[in-house]
Amino acid sequence: MDYDFKSMMNEKRQKVEDLFDFEGSKVGRGTYGHVYKAKAKDLKDTKEYALKEIEGAGISMSACREIALLRELSHPNVINLRRVFLSHADRKVWLLVDYSEYDLWHIIKFHRTSKAHKKSVAVPQSMVKSLLYQILDGIHYLHANWVLHRDLKPANILVMGDGFERGTVKIADMGFARLFNAPLKPLADLDPVVVTFWYRAPELLLGARHYTKAIDIWAIGCIFAELLTSEPIFHCRQEDIKTSTPYNHDQLDRIFSVMGFPQEKDWPDITKMPEHLTLMKDFKKANYGCSSLVRYMEKHKVKADCKSFQLLTKLLTIDPLKRISSDVALKDPYFSEEPLPTRDVFCGLPIPYPKRDFIAEDDNDTKSNKSSLARVSTGGNTSDAKRVRVMQPGQQPNQQWFTHHQPSSQQQASVQQQSSQPQQQIIFTSNPSATMHYTVSSAQNLHRY
């Protein structure tokens, strides 16, 4: 390419540092890099933004998938990717999204810490209901457009602070998301098993190869239980999460200690799971005869006859084929009784949770493998490695607003193609017979095939 032309284009290309102030405003890490709180230098733009800096020379496969998906998605409860900046000088990539002041990991931690100090601890029931409703609404939109999130956990559920979208849930971190179709491709052939252990569905732990959107529903059930009790329902010791294989004895033991051992009448296909023989060798049903979700939740003062518990049992159904879907869950009687869910999960009340702290640039927030594993195990984030290059995508469609109890037909319709570069686009459709897969080819461009 002509040197003068390249120089001219470099001068014309808008640079992130020319448009936004973010120096000294690091607030944390995403899946693949640092996150900064940013403000536009244009004084007319008063919004707060988050800038994700992709670490390394290029972009990770995880970030590549997230960009490709977020460019096409538009829903009030899914994070809004506004822009992508590519710095040719140092090969850095920046993602610009709306800034969310809170996330469920910190909100639940706030209540758990209060509990340790014997203060009022429970997350308000109206807030729990509004949070759950908006999570389900966002996931229903993803599932209707053939997207599995695959890594739902409290740290990936953001909540907007004061402003126009105050108290609105944003589902974030789509780096592990995948498109799926019927018949479902065996994703386990392509990727290591994902979903943080504490939020991982039993079919994944037993080596299921054709897992479905039911894995997201199980994770939502885990988050719901955590909101109701301020404690992770299936927590396991940190050292038990080091393995990357699907089967994990200690995590299954924790699930059975809460739910009871699965009976074949409750889950007929359990005998078809790849790790079923290992399961029967490692576990004795008699050891879990006194375990049940009813007993566990009653210990946390959630009664079996309340509608919240009844919905929880549907979300945490052991058989993935019987597990409730997001669209049916949105119509559950739990959401019809007072207090009704609201678009501001804080219900207009003062927000008691501390805002995010700025982190010094020389802070090492992954001081050891142990601390990194600890954060992942409790629903936090860490970074991943393998990196490829990607070209700069276009802009995300305008964000809609949460105004109704059911996803609109527009949300489930085809999302319009945004760019003149079809090789980088993923087209969502409501046609279940359409084939929708994507890959990274030549380590540069995202292709659909």
Tab-separated table of C-alpha atoms in Angstrom:
chain	number	residue	atom	x	y	z
A	1	MET	CA	0.000	0.000	0.000
A	2	ASP	CA	1.246	3.505	-0.847
A	3	TYR	CA	3.112	5.034	2.119
A	4	ASP	CA	1.609	8.508	1.639
A	5	PHE	CA	-1.891	7.049	1.512
A	6	LYS	CA	-1.277	5.080	4.717
A	7	SER	CA	0.053	8.193	6.417
A	8	MET	CA	-2.971	10.205	5.325
A	9	MET	CA	-5.382	7.541	6.608
A	10	ASN	CA	-3.523	7.335	9.918
A	11	GLU	CA	-3.925	11.071	10.370
A	12	LYS	CA	-7.644	10.900	9.569
A	13	ARG	CA	-8.322	7.889	11.783
A	14	GLN	CA	-9.859	8.947	15.085
A	15	LYS	CA	-7.792	7.876	18.059
A	16	VAL	CA	-9.296	6.876	21.374
A	17	GLU	CA	-6.984	9.200	23.332
A	18	ASP	CA	-8.122	12.165	21.210
A	19	LEU	CA	-11.794	11.538	21.958
A	20	PHE	CA	-11.841	10.325	25.573
A	21	ASP	CA	-10.228	11.082	28.923
A	22	PHE	CA	-9.403	7.916	30.843
A	23	GLU	CA	-5.879	8.287	32.193
A	24	GLY	CA	-5.673	7.133	35.805
A	25	SER	CA	-9.243	5.792	35.710
A	26	LYS	CA	-8.696	2.030	35.643
A	27	VAL	CA	-11.551	0.280	37.429
A	28	GLY	CA	-10.760	-3.373	36.827
A	29	ARG	CA	-10.257	-6.157	34.354
A	30	GLY	CA	-12.457	-7.796	31.756
A	31	THR	CA	-11.955	-11.263	30.316
A	32	TYR	CA	-9.077	-10.082	28.184
A	33	GLY	CA	-7.768	-6.743	29.394
A	34	HIS	CA	-7.966	-3.674	31.588
A	35	VAL	CA	-11.154	-1.628	31.939
A	36	TYR	CA	-11.146	2.158	32.296
A	37	LYS	CA	-13.860	4.629	33.179
A	38	ALA	CA	-13.912	7.219	30.394
A	39	LYS	CA	-15.495	10.582	29.633
A	40	ALA	CA	-15.820	12.151	26.219
A	41	LYS	CA	-13.713	15.237	25.593
A	42	ASP	CA	-16.726	16.659	23.786
A	43	LEU	CA	-18.421	18.542	26.640
A	44	LYS	CA	-21.827	18.041	25.008
A	45	ASP	CA	-21.539	14.315	25.697
A	46	THR	CA	-22.086	13.867	29.440
A	47	LYS	CA	-22.409	10.065	29.433
A	48	GLU	CA	-19.955	7.828	31.234
A	49	TYR	CA	-18.287	5.072	29.249
A	50	ALA	CA	-16.102	2.065	29.883
A	51	LEU	CA	-13.064	1.465	27.693
A	52	LYS	CA	-11.741	-2.081	27.502
A	53	GLU	CA	-8.113	-2.237	26.478
A	54	ILE	CA	-7.268	-5.523	24.787
A	55	GLU	CA	-3.971	-6.761	26.168
A	56	GLY	CA	-1.206	-7.927	23.853
A	57	ALA	CA	-0.440	-7.215	20.219
A	58	GLY	CA	-3.811	-7.863	18.655
A	59	ILE	CA	-7.038	-9.343	19.925
A	60	SER	CA	-7.910	-12.565	21.708
A	61	MET	CA	-10.243	-15.133	20.212
A	62	SER	CA	-12.591	-14.439	23.122
A	63	ALA	CA	-12.650	-10.710	22.366
A	64	CYS	CA	-13.102	-11.409	18.669
A	65	ARG	CA	-16.254	-13.401	19.348
A	66	GLU	CA	-17.579	-10.758	21.721
A	67	ILE	CA	-17.083	-7.963	19.190
A	68	ALA	CA	-18.704	-9.952	16.399
A	69	LEU	CA	-21.765	-10.735	18.488
A	70	LEU	CA	-22.195	-7.363	20.184
A	71	ARG	CA	-22.059	-5.542	16.847
A	72	GLU	CA	-25.266	-7.356	15.886
A	73	LEU	CA	-27.115	-7.515	19.204
A	74	SER	CA	-29.428	-4.776	20.426
A	75	HIS	CA	-31.395	-5.217	23.632
A	76	PRO	CA	-31.725	-3.050	26.749
A	77	ASN	CA	-30.426	-5.864	28.959
A	78	VAL	CA	-27.372	-6.716	26.852
A	79	ILE	CA	-24.265	-4.539	27.033
A	80	ASN	CA	-24.113	-2.003	24.215
A	81	LEU	CA	-20.906	-1.962	22.160
A	82	ARG	CA	-20.716	1.587	20.849
A	83	ARG	CA	-17.412	1.614	19.055
A	84	VAL	CA	-14.143	-0.225	18.450
A	85	PHE	CA	-10.840	1.631	18.169
A	86	LEU	CA	-7.789	0.070	16.531
A	87	SER	CA	-4.407	1.684	17.106
A	88	HIS	CA	-2.125	0.743	14.218
A	89	ALA	CA	0.937	2.211	15.930
A	90	ASP	CA	0.966	-0.173	18.908
A	91	ARG	CA	-1.669	-2.662	17.629
A	92	LYS	CA	-3.907	-2.068	20.630
A	93	VAL	CA	-7.656	-2.555	20.420
A	94	TRP	CA	-10.166	-0.621	22.535
A	95	LEU	CA	-13.855	-1.416	23.029
A	96	LEU	CA	-16.166	1.429	24.025
A	97	VAL	CA	-19.283	0.416	25.975
A	98	ASP	CA	-21.687	2.140	28.346
A	99	TYR	CA	-20.290	2.367	31.868
A	100	SER	CA	-21.991	0.248	34.532
A	101	GLU	CA	-21.251	1.322	38.093
A	102	TYR	CA	-22.242	-1.969	39.733
A	103	ASP	CA	-22.275	-5.721	39.173
A	104	LEU	CA	-23.932	-8.580	41.038
A	105	TRP	CA	-20.623	-9.916	42.352
A	106	HIS	CA	-20.052	-6.732	44.349
A	107	ILE	CA	-23.731	-6.287	45.256
A	108	ILE	CA	-23.975	-9.799	46.711
A	109	LYS	CA	-20.608	-9.403	48.419
A	110	PHE	CA	-21.917	-6.218	50.077
A	111	HIS	CA	-24.847	-8.137	51.583
A	112	ARG	CA	-22.700	-11.115	52.548
A	113	THR	CA	-20.264	-8.801	54.352
A	114	SER	CA	-23.165	-7.121	56.146
A	115	LYS	CA	-24.338	-10.550	57.229
A	116	ALA	CA	-20.942	-11.231	58.806
A	117	HIS	CA	-21.357	-8.022	60.826
A	118	LYS	CA	-24.898	-9.036	61.847
A	119	LYS	CA	-26.545	-6.142	60.026
A	120	SER	CA	-29.593	-6.163	57.763
A	121	VAL	CA	-28.388	-8.464	55.013
A	122	ALA	CA	-31.071	-9.545	52.578
A	123	VAL	CA	-31.217	-8.142	49.080
A	124	PRO	CA	-34.683	-6.482	48.927
A	125	GLN	CA	-37.239	-8.847	47.391
A	126	SER	CA	-38.374	-6.218	44.904
A	127	MET	CA	-34.769	-5.823	43.761
A	128	VAL	CA	-34.244	-9.591	43.469
A	129	LYS	CA	-37.340	-9.895	41.311
A	130	SER	CA	-36.389	-6.997	39.046
A	131	LEU	CA	-32.842	-8.300	38.650
A	132	LEU	CA	-34.020	-11.797	37.781
A	133	TYR	CA	-36.632	-10.543	35.341
A	134	GLN	CA	-34.179	-8.429	33.405
A	135	ILE	CA	-31.570	-11.213	33.337
A	136	LEU	CA	-34.183	-13.582	31.917
A	137	ASP	CA	-35.341	-10.966	29.417
A	138	GLY	CA	-31.815	-10.441	28.121
A	139	ILE	CA	-31.104	-14.177	27.939
A	140	HIS	CA	-34.422	-14.795	26.184
A	141	TYR	CA	-33.337	-12.304	23.531
A	142	LEU	CA	-29.994	-14.098	23.123
A	143	HIS	CA	-31.616	-17.532	22.961
A	144	ALA	CA	-34.247	-16.310	20.480
A	145	ASN	CA	-31.345	-15.251	18.277
A	146	TRP	CA	-29.543	-18.587	18.683
A	147	VAL	CA	-26.863	-17.348	21.082
A	148	LEU	CA	-25.630	-19.278	24.125
A	149	HIS	CA	-23.873	-17.055	26.650
A	150	ARG	CA	-22.077	-19.974	28.357
A	151	ASP	CA	-20.465	-17.949	31.153
A	152	LEU	CA	-23.233	-16.431	33.237
A	153	LYS	CA	-22.096	-15.523	36.746
A	154	PRO	CA	-22.575	-12.545	39.081
A	155	ALA	CA	-19.534	-10.629	37.783
A	156	ASN	CA	-20.971	-10.730	34.251
A	157	ILE	CA	-24.303	-9.216	35.306
A	158	LEU	CA	-23.810	-5.447	35.365
A	159	VAL	CA	-26.206	-2.851	36.773
A	160	MET	CA	-26.298	0.756	35.630
A	161	GLY	CA	-25.852	3.522	38.204
A	162	ASP	CA	-27.511	6.949	38.346
A	163	GLY	CA	-28.586	8.311	34.987
A	164	PHE	CA	-31.094	7.620	32.233
A	165	GLU	CA	-30.736	3.836	32.537
A	166	ARG	CA	-30.515	3.787	36.335
A	167	GLY	CA	-30.943	0.287	37.721
A	168	THR	CA	-30.947	-1.438	34.333
A	169	VAL	CA	-29.307	-4.857	34.073
A	170	LYS	CA	-26.679	-5.379	31.377
A	171	ILE	CA	-25.519	-8.891	30.515
A	172	ALA	CA	-21.830	-8.593	29.678
A	173	ASP	CA	-18.733	-10.575	28.746
A	174	MET	CA	-19.816	-12.422	25.614
A	175	GLY	CA	-16.338	-13.813	25.005
A	176	PHE	CA	-17.473	-17.421	25.521
A	177	ALA	CA	-20.792	-17.005	23.697
A	178	ARG	CA	-21.577	-19.267	20.740
A	179	LEU	CA	-24.178	-19.509	18.043
A	180	PHE	CA	-26.145	-22.731	18.133
A	181	ASN	CA	-28.622	-24.449	15.837
A	182	ALA	CA	-30.812	-27.516	15.632
A	183	PRO	CA	-29.407	-30.136	15.528
A	184	LEU	CA	-26.867	-28.715	17.936
A	185	LYS	CA	-23.245	-29.138	16.920
A	186	PRO	CA	-21.101	-30.868	19.592
A	187	LEU	CA	-19.464	-27.737	20.951
A	188	ALA	CA	-17.344	-29.799	23.311
A	189	ASP	CA	-15.365	-30.902	20.255
A	190	LEU	CA	-14.422	-27.301	19.530
A	191	ASP	CA	-13.802	-25.737	22.934
A	192	PRO	CA	-12.866	-26.677	26.458
A	193	VAL	CA	-15.915	-26.765	28.723
A	194	VAL	CA	-16.778	-23.287	29.903
A	195	VAL	CA	-19.001	-21.732	32.584
A	196	THR	CA	-17.432	-21.056	35.978
A	197	PHE	CA	-17.626	-24.224	38.084
A	198	TRP	CA	-20.043	-22.942	40.708
A	199	TYR	CA	-22.550	-22.033	37.972
A	200	ARG	CA	-21.938	-25.064	35.758
A	201	ALA	CA	-24.899	-27.307	34.939
A	202	PRO	CA	-24.724	-30.995	35.962
A	203	GLU	CA	-24.888	-32.180	32.347
A	204	LEU	CA	-21.646	-30.281	31.674
A	205	LEU	CA	-19.991	-31.845	34.717
A	206	LEU	CA	-21.005	-35.267	33.387
A	207	GLY	CA	-19.415	-34.607	30.003
A	208	ALA	CA	-22.479	-33.826	27.866
A	209	ARG	CA	-21.371	-33.090	24.298
A	210	HIS	CA	-24.624	-31.712	22.872
A	211	TYR	CA	-25.457	-29.221	25.590
A	212	THR	CA	-28.100	-26.600	24.976
A	213	LYS	CA	-29.363	-23.219	26.177
A	214	ALA	CA	-30.461	-25.053	29.353
A	215	ILE	CA	-26.920	-24.493	30.671
A	216	ASP	CA	-27.625	-20.739	30.776
A	217	ILE	CA	-30.882	-21.381	32.645
A	218	TRP	CA	-29.082	-23.438	35.300
A	219	ALA	CA	-26.572	-20.625	35.794
A	220	ILE	CA	-29.449	-18.148	36.187
A	221	GLY	CA	-30.948	-20.443	38.823
A	222	CYS	CA	-27.637	-20.399	40.708
A	223	ILE	CA	-27.559	-16.590	40.549
A	224	PHE	CA	-31.200	-16.398	41.700
A	225	ALA	CA	-30.468	-18.604	44.724
A	226	GLU	CA	-27.443	-16.456	45.527
A	227	LEU	CA	-29.578	-13.308	45.414
A	228	LEU	CA	-32.115	-14.892	47.766
A	229	THR	CA	-29.539	-16.089	50.310
A	230	SER	CA	-26.427	-13.904	49.715
A	231	GLU	CA	-24.460	-17.171	49.494
A	232	PRO	CA	-23.353	-19.109	46.378
A	233	ILE	CA	-25.537	-22.194	46.387
A	234	PHE	CA	-23.015	-24.621	44.875
A	235	HIS	CA	-19.754	-23.212	46.203
A	236	CYS	CA	-16.758	-25.512	46.151
A	237	ARG	CA	-13.256	-25.166	47.594
A	238	GLN	CA	-10.988	-23.022	45.437
A	239	GLU	CA	-8.358	-25.698	44.959
A	240	ASP	CA	-11.011	-27.971	43.467
A	241	ILE	CA	-11.443	-25.871	40.323
A	242	LYS	CA	-7.946	-26.307	38.892
A	243	THR	CA	-8.894	-29.083	36.461
A	244	SER	CA	-10.015	-28.209	32.941
A	245	THR	CA	-11.795	-31.536	32.382
A	246	PRO	CA	-15.620	-31.575	32.444
A	247	TYR	CA	-15.990	-34.108	35.254
A	248	ASN	CA	-15.412	-32.734	38.738
A	249	HIS	CA	-16.159	-34.926	41.730
A	250	ASP	CA	-16.222	-32.184	44.346
A	251	GLN	CA	-18.516	-29.900	42.368
A	252	LEU	CA	-20.967	-32.746	41.770
A	253	ASP	CA	-20.768	-33.624	45.469
A	254	ARG	CA	-21.735	-30.050	46.332
A	255	ILE	CA	-24.711	-30.120	43.951
A	256	PHE	CA	-25.925	-33.450	45.353
A	257	SER	CA	-25.440	-32.197	48.924
A	258	VAL	CA	-27.961	-29.454	48.156
A	259	MET	CA	-30.272	-31.107	45.619
A	260	GLY	CA	-30.024	-34.786	46.493
A	261	PHE	CA	-28.677	-37.537	44.245
A	262	PRO	CA	-30.406	-37.567	40.828
A	263	GLN	CA	-32.788	-40.455	40.281
A	264	GLU	CA	-33.162	-42.043	36.860
A	265	LYS	CA	-36.905	-41.352	36.973
A	266	ASP	CA	-36.133	-37.642	37.345
A	267	TRP	CA	-33.415	-37.618	34.680
A	268	PRO	CA	-33.849	-40.589	32.303
A	269	ASP	CA	-30.920	-39.573	30.089
A	270	ILE	CA	-28.428	-39.524	32.938
A	271	THR	CA	-27.393	-43.058	31.975
A	272	LYS	CA	-26.337	-41.705	28.558
A	273	MET	CA	-23.939	-39.158	30.007
A	274	PRO	CA	-20.289	-39.913	29.116
A	275	GLU	CA	-19.270	-39.814	32.794
A	276	HIS	CA	-22.209	-41.840	34.134
A	277	LEU	CA	-20.109	-44.906	34.958
A	278	THR	CA	-17.597	-42.722	36.794
A	279	LEU	CA	-20.482	-41.091	38.654
A	280	MET	CA	-21.884	-44.418	39.842
A	281	LYS	CA	-18.418	-45.585	40.879
A	282	ASP	CA	-17.590	-42.418	42.849
A	283	PHE	CA	-20.921	-41.748	44.584
A	284	LYS	CA	-23.354	-43.584	46.838
A	285	LYS	CA	-26.985	-42.489	46.646
A	286	ALA	CA	-27.488	-43.239	50.333
A	287	ASN	CA	-25.096	-40.449	51.301
A	288	TYR	CA	-27.548	-37.845	49.983
A	289	GLY	CA	-30.824	-39.249	51.269
A	290	CYS	CA	-31.461	-36.242	53.513
A	291	SER	CA	-30.488	-33.618	50.948
A	292	SER	CA	-33.035	-31.517	49.085
A	293	LEU	CA	-33.401	-28.004	47.728
A	294	VAL	CA	-36.359	-27.518	50.084
A	295	ARG	CA	-34.203	-28.150	53.162
A	296	TYR	CA	-31.368	-25.976	51.906
A	297	MET	CA	-33.550	-22.968	51.112
A	298	GLU	CA	-35.572	-23.282	54.326
A	299	LYS	CA	-32.295	-22.995	56.254
A	300	HIS	CA	-31.947	-19.640	54.501
A	301	LYS	CA	-35.535	-18.662	55.386
A	302	VAL	CA	-36.973	-19.221	51.902
A	303	LYS	CA	-40.162	-21.256	52.308
A	304	ALA	CA	-41.176	-23.999	49.879
A	305	ASP	CA	-44.660	-22.546	49.366
A	306	CYS	CA	-43.467	-19.141	48.145
A	307	LYS	CA	-43.429	-18.397	44.432
A	308	SER	CA	-39.745	-17.485	44.426
A	309	PHE	CA	-38.838	-20.998	45.570
A	310	GLN	CA	-41.214	-22.579	43.077
A	311	LEU	CA	-39.555	-20.709	40.207
A	312	LEU	CA	-36.118	-21.599	41.572
A	313	THR	CA	-36.948	-25.317	41.398
A	314	LYS	CA	-37.863	-24.902	37.715
A	315	LEU	CA	-34.590	-23.125	36.957
A	316	LEU	CA	-32.563	-25.746	38.858
A	317	THR	CA	-34.298	-28.820	37.449
A	318	ILE	CA	-31.640	-31.514	37.206
A	319	ASP	CA	-32.819	-32.830	33.812
A	320	PRO	CA	-31.912	-30.234	31.146
A	321	LEU	CA	-34.828	-31.363	28.964
A	322	LYS	CA	-37.270	-30.546	31.780
A	323	ARG	CA	-35.564	-27.325	32.826
A	324	ILE	CA	-37.730	-24.256	32.232
A	325	SER	CA	-36.974	-22.026	29.233
A	326	SER	CA	-36.405	-18.291	29.507
A	327	ASP	CA	-39.644	-17.361	27.737
A	328	VAL	CA	-41.737	-19.587	30.019
A	329	ALA	CA	-39.874	-18.306	33.078
A	330	LEU	CA	-40.754	-14.719	32.143
A	331	LYS	CA	-44.444	-15.668	32.412
A	332	ASP	CA	-44.062	-17.363	35.796
A	333	PRO	CA	-46.573	-16.353	38.523
A	334	TYR	CA	-43.636	-15.088	40.598
A	335	PHE	CA	-43.477	-12.011	38.370
A	336	SER	CA	-47.229	-11.373	38.597
A	337	GLU	CA	-47.437	-10.971	42.363
A	338	GLU	CA	-46.491	-7.830	44.268
A	339	PRO	CA	-43.983	-6.315	44.212
A	340	LEU	CA	-43.895	-6.280	40.420
A	341	PRO	CA	-40.534	-6.101	38.629
A	342	THR	CA	-39.403	-2.606	37.670
A	343	ARG	CA	-36.955	-1.319	35.079
A	344	ASP	CA	-35.003	0.393	37.897
A	345	VAL	CA	-33.930	-2.507	40.096
A	346	PHE	CA	-33.221	-0.013	42.898
A	347	CYS	CA	-36.898	1.039	42.759
A	348	GLY	CA	-35.999	4.739	42.929
A	349	LEU	CA	-34.403	4.358	46.373
A	350	PRO	CA	-30.900	5.597	47.254
A	351	ILE	CA	-28.225	3.147	46.112
A	352	PRO	CA	-26.330	1.775	49.146
A	353	TYR	CA	-23.540	0.054	47.238
A	354	PRO	CA	-20.069	1.622	46.977
A	355	LYS	CA	-18.987	2.804	43.554
A	356	ARG	CA	-16.062	1.219	41.778
A	357	ASP	CA	-12.635	2.284	43.021
A	358	PHE	CA	-9.883	3.391	40.687
A	359	ILE	CA	-6.897	1.036	40.524
A	360	ALA	CA	-3.318	2.291	40.337
A	361	GLU	CA	-1.689	1.516	36.995
A	362	ASP	CA	1.095	-0.497	38.638
A	363	ASP	CA	-1.313	-2.628	40.688
A	364	ASN	CA	-1.063	-6.303	39.906
A	365	ASP	CA	-4.612	-7.610	40.177
A	366	THR	CA	-3.541	-11.149	39.362
A	367	LYS	CA	-0.874	-11.459	42.059
A	368	SER	CA	-0.946	-15.221	42.014
A	369	ASN	CA	-2.655	-18.127	40.317
A	370	LYS	CA	-4.424	-18.783	43.608
A	371	SER	CA	-6.006	-15.329	43.782
A	372	SER	CA	-6.980	-15.574	40.115
A	373	LEU	CA	-8.666	-18.925	40.710
A	374	ALA	CA	-10.376	-17.559	43.795
A	375	ARG	CA	-12.027	-14.744	41.859
A	376	VAL	CA	-13.152	-17.066	39.076
A	377	SER	CA	-14.610	-19.546	41.540
A	378	THR	CA	-16.714	-16.864	43.167
A	379	GLY	CA	-18.147	-15.571	39.943
A	380	GLY	CA	-15.392	-13.112	39.058
A	381	ASN	CA	-13.334	-12.702	35.895
A	382	THR	CA	-9.819	-13.482	34.814
A	383	SER	CA	-7.929	-13.116	31.554
A	384	ASP	CA	-7.214	-15.639	28.821
A	385	ALA	CA	-4.409	-15.985	26.308
A	386	LYS	CA	-4.439	-16.966	22.597
A	387	ARG	CA	-4.554	-13.863	20.388
A	388	VAL	CA	-5.382	-13.118	16.769
A	389	ARG	CA	-5.740	-9.947	14.747
A	390	VAL	CA	-9.063	-8.504	13.637
A	391	MET	CA	-10.107	-5.580	11.473
A	392	GLN	CA	-12.036	-2.633	12.893
A	393	PRO	CA	-15.808	-3.248	12.995
A	394	GLY	CA	-18.574	-0.698	12.562
A	395	GLN	CA	-20.888	0.828	15.116
A	396	GLN	CA	-23.511	-0.938	17.213
A	397	PRO	CA	-27.227	-0.184	16.633
A	398	ASN	CA	-28.931	2.246	19.013
A	399	GLN	CA	-29.924	0.822	22.369
A	400	GLN	CA	-33.595	0.215	23.034
A	401	TRP	CA	-35.299	0.633	26.403
A	402	PHE	CA	-36.903	-1.839	28.745
A	403	THR	CA	-40.577	-0.944	28.612
A	404	HIS	CA	-42.485	-4.200	28.737
A	405	HIS	CA	-42.689	-7.606	30.379
A	406	GLN	CA	-42.181	-9.695	27.246
A	407	PRO	CA	-39.526	-9.375	24.509
A	408	SER	CA	-41.001	-7.711	21.447
A	409	SER	CA	-41.206	-9.300	18.027
A	410	GLN	CA	-38.627	-6.762	16.843
A	411	GLN	CA	-36.146	-8.117	19.361
A	412	GLN	CA	-36.508	-11.598	17.868
A	413	ALA	CA	-36.491	-10.510	14.247
A	414	SER	CA	-33.434	-10.483	12.029
A	415	VAL	CA	-30.872	-7.925	13.089
A	416	GLN	CA	-29.832	-5.719	10.187
A	417	GLN	CA	-26.311	-5.989	8.831
A	418	GLN	CA	-24.284	-2.980	9.973
A	419	SER	CA	-21.235	-2.928	7.729
A	420	SER	CA	-20.223	-3.091	4.095
A	421	GLN	CA	-17.824	-5.919	5.036
A	422	PRO	CA	-19.983	-9.080	4.926
A	423	GLN	CA	-17.060	-11.303	5.853
A	424	GLN	CA	-17.172	-9.797	9.359
A	425	GLN	CA	-20.913	-10.075	9.904
A	426	ILE	CA	-23.059	-12.582	11.745
A	427	ILE	CA	-26.705	-12.448	10.686
A	428	PHE	CA	-29.259	-13.564	13.248
A	429	THR	CA	-32.539	-14.980	12.058
A	430	SER	CA	-35.668	-16.452	13.556
A	431	ASN	CA	-35.512	-19.262	10.969
A	432	PRO	CA	-34.387	-22.378	12.857
A	433	SER	CA	-33.292	-24.094	9.644
A	434	ALA	CA	-30.677	-21.453	8.852
A	435	THR	CA	-27.062	-22.421	9.443
A	436	MET	CA	-25.227	-19.872	11.565
A	437	HIS	CA	-21.663	-20.592	12.566
A	438	TYR	CA	-18.550	-18.486	12.502
A	439	THR	CA	-14.822	-18.861	12.721
A	440	VAL	CA	-11.656	-16.819	12.476
A	441	SER	CA	-9.879	-17.330	9.170
A	442	SER	CA	-6.302	-16.317	8.330
A	443	ALA	CA	-6.059	-14.804	11.840
A	444	GLN	CA	-7.523	-11.565	10.511
A	445	ASN	CA	-11.166	-11.583	9.462
A	446	LEU	CA	-14.273	-13.062	11.026
A	447	HIS	CA	-16.193	-15.158	8.497
A	448	ARG	CA	-19.637	-16.719	8.422
A	449	TYR	CA	-20.137	-20.088	6.728
